[in-house]
């Protein structure tokens, strides 16, 4: 039986080479994801904020109008 040659796309080759050249890249990606995406949906609920900062965030919220795309006036 013939051994099949596994196809590897240019993009996959590039990613593999990039990770080989920069082994810290995966950890940097995890840190960036945590910074930008893995957040509480409401900053006022963030347990790392003090009471004054939570109150400031709550006071700064603007109520959204019922029909978002309708202009006033």
PDB file of C-alpha atoms in Angstrom:
ATOM      1  CA  UNK A   1       0.000   0.000   0.000  1.00  0.00           C
ATOM      2  CA  UNK A   2       1.260   3.452  -0.907  1.00  0.00           C
ATOM      3  CA  UNK A   3       1.893   5.983   1.810  1.00  0.00           C
ATOM      4  CA  UNK A   4      -0.311   9.006   1.239  1.00  0.00           C
ATOM      5  CA  UNK A   5       1.302  12.394   1.217  1.00  0.00           C
ATOM      6  CA  UNK A   6      -0.405  14.735   3.655  1.00  0.00           C
ATOM      7  CA  UNK A   7      -1.288  18.113   2.178  1.00  0.00           C
ATOM      8  CA  UNK A   8      -0.317  21.108   4.281  1.00  0.00           C
ATOM      9  CA  UNK A   9      -1.497  24.514   3.124  1.00  0.00           C
ATOM     10  CA  UNK A  10       0.811  27.498   2.884  1.00  0.00           C
ATOM     11  CA  UNK A  11      -1.065  29.169   5.714  1.00  0.00           C
ATOM     12  CA  UNK A  12      -0.603  26.159   7.999  1.00  0.00           C
ATOM     13  CA  UNK A  13       3.097  26.087   7.149  1.00  0.00           C
ATOM     14  CA  UNK A  14       3.360  29.792   7.923  1.00  0.00           C
ATOM     15  CA  UNK A  15       1.620  29.417  11.295  1.00  0.00           C
ATOM     16  CA  UNK A  16       3.800  26.452  12.263  1.00  0.00           C
ATOM     17  CA  UNK A  17       6.977  28.329  11.324  1.00  0.00           C
ATOM     18  CA  UNK A  18       5.802  31.417  13.194  1.00  0.00           C
ATOM     19  CA  UNK A  19       5.168  29.424  16.369  1.00  0.00           C
ATOM     20  CA  UNK A  20       8.547  27.699  15.988  1.00  0.00           C
ATOM     21  CA  UNK A  21      10.312  31.066  15.676  1.00  0.00           C
ATOM     22  CA  UNK A  22       8.348  32.694  18.510  1.00  0.00           C
ATOM     23  CA  UNK A  23       7.483  30.125  21.190  1.00  0.00           C
ATOM     24  CA  UNK A  24       6.082  32.842  23.488  1.00  0.00           C
ATOM     25  CA  UNK A  25       3.444  33.804  20.896  1.00  0.00           C
ATOM     26  CA  UNK A  26       0.730  31.496  22.286  1.00  0.00           C
ATOM     27  CA  UNK A  27       1.092  32.985  25.775  1.00  0.00           C
ATOM     28  CA  UNK A  28       0.971  36.523  24.350  1.00  0.00           C
ATOM     29  CA  UNK A  29      -2.224  35.619  22.493  1.00  0.00           C
ATOM     30  CA  UNK A  30      -3.811  34.321  25.707  1.00  0.00           C
ATOM     31  CA  UNK A  31      -2.885  37.524  27.549  1.00  0.00           C
ATOM     32  CA  UNK A  32      -4.303  39.703  24.770  1.00  0.00           C
ATOM     33  CA  UNK A  33      -7.525  37.702  24.701  1.00  0.00           C
ATOM     34  CA  UNK A  34      -7.883  38.075  28.454  1.00  0.00           C
ATOM     35  CA  UNK A  35      -7.301  41.819  28.176  1.00  0.00           C
ATOM     36  CA  UNK A  36      -9.718  42.501  25.335  1.00  0.00           C
ATOM     37  CA  UNK A  37     -12.342  39.742  25.303  1.00  0.00           C
ATOM     38  CA  UNK A  38     -12.568  37.795  28.561  1.00  0.00           C
ATOM     39  CA  UNK A  39     -14.303  40.529  30.515  1.00  0.00           C
ATOM     40  CA  UNK A  40     -17.428  40.952  32.540  1.00  0.00           C
ATOM     41  CA  UNK A  41     -20.224  42.188  30.243  1.00  0.00           C
ATOM     42  CA  UNK A  42     -20.934  45.035  32.640  1.00  0.00           C
ATOM     43  CA  UNK A  43     -17.821  46.819  33.974  1.00  0.00           C
ATOM     44  CA  UNK A  44     -19.823  47.931  37.000  1.00  0.00           C
ATOM     45  CA  UNK A  45     -19.950  44.261  38.069  1.00  0.00           C
ATOM     46  CA  UNK A  46     -16.174  43.842  37.887  1.00  0.00           C
ATOM     47  CA  UNK A  47     -15.012  42.627  41.325  1.00  0.00           C
ATOM     48  CA  UNK A  48     -11.678  44.436  40.901  1.00  0.00           C
ATOM     49  CA  UNK A  49     -13.300  47.888  40.991  1.00  0.00           C
ATOM     50  CA  UNK A  50     -13.843  49.806  44.192  1.00  0.00           C
ATOM     51  CA  UNK A  51     -17.264  51.152  45.209  1.00  0.00           C
ATOM     52  CA  UNK A  52     -16.558  54.718  44.025  1.00  0.00           C
ATOM     53  CA  UNK A  53     -15.561  53.527  40.548  1.00  0.00           C
ATOM     54  CA  UNK A  54     -18.665  51.318  40.315  1.00  0.00           C
ATOM     55  CA  UNK A  55     -20.860  54.265  41.295  1.00  0.00           C
ATOM     56  CA  UNK A  56     -19.156  56.499  38.696  1.00  0.00           C
ATOM     57  CA  UNK A  57     -19.750  53.879  35.991  1.00  0.00           C
ATOM     58  CA  UNK A  58     -23.402  53.473  36.981  1.00  0.00           C
ATOM     59  CA  UNK A  59     -23.959  57.251  36.944  1.00  0.00           C
ATOM     60  CA  UNK A  60     -22.332  57.636  33.520  1.00  0.00           C
ATOM     61  CA  UNK A  61     -24.682  55.238  31.724  1.00  0.00           C
ATOM     62  CA  UNK A  62     -27.014  56.828  29.200  1.00  0.00           C
ATOM     63  CA  UNK A  63     -30.419  55.232  28.720  1.00  0.00           C
ATOM     64  CA  UNK A  64     -30.897  53.951  25.192  1.00  0.00           C
ATOM     65  CA  UNK A  65     -33.982  55.212  23.353  1.00  0.00           C
ATOM     66  CA  UNK A  66     -36.627  52.701  22.274  1.00  0.00           C
ATOM     67  CA  UNK A  67     -35.953  53.014  18.558  1.00  0.00           C
ATOM     68  CA  UNK A  68     -32.224  53.229  18.186  1.00  0.00           C
ATOM     69  CA  UNK A  69     -32.128  54.283  14.544  1.00  0.00           C
ATOM     70  CA  UNK A  70     -34.773  56.996  14.839  1.00  0.00           C
ATOM     71  CA  UNK A  71     -33.285  60.451  15.204  1.00  0.00           C
ATOM     72  CA  UNK A  72     -34.752  62.990  17.555  1.00  0.00           C
ATOM     73  CA  UNK A  73     -36.123  66.268  16.375  1.00  0.00           C
TER      74      UNK A  73
END
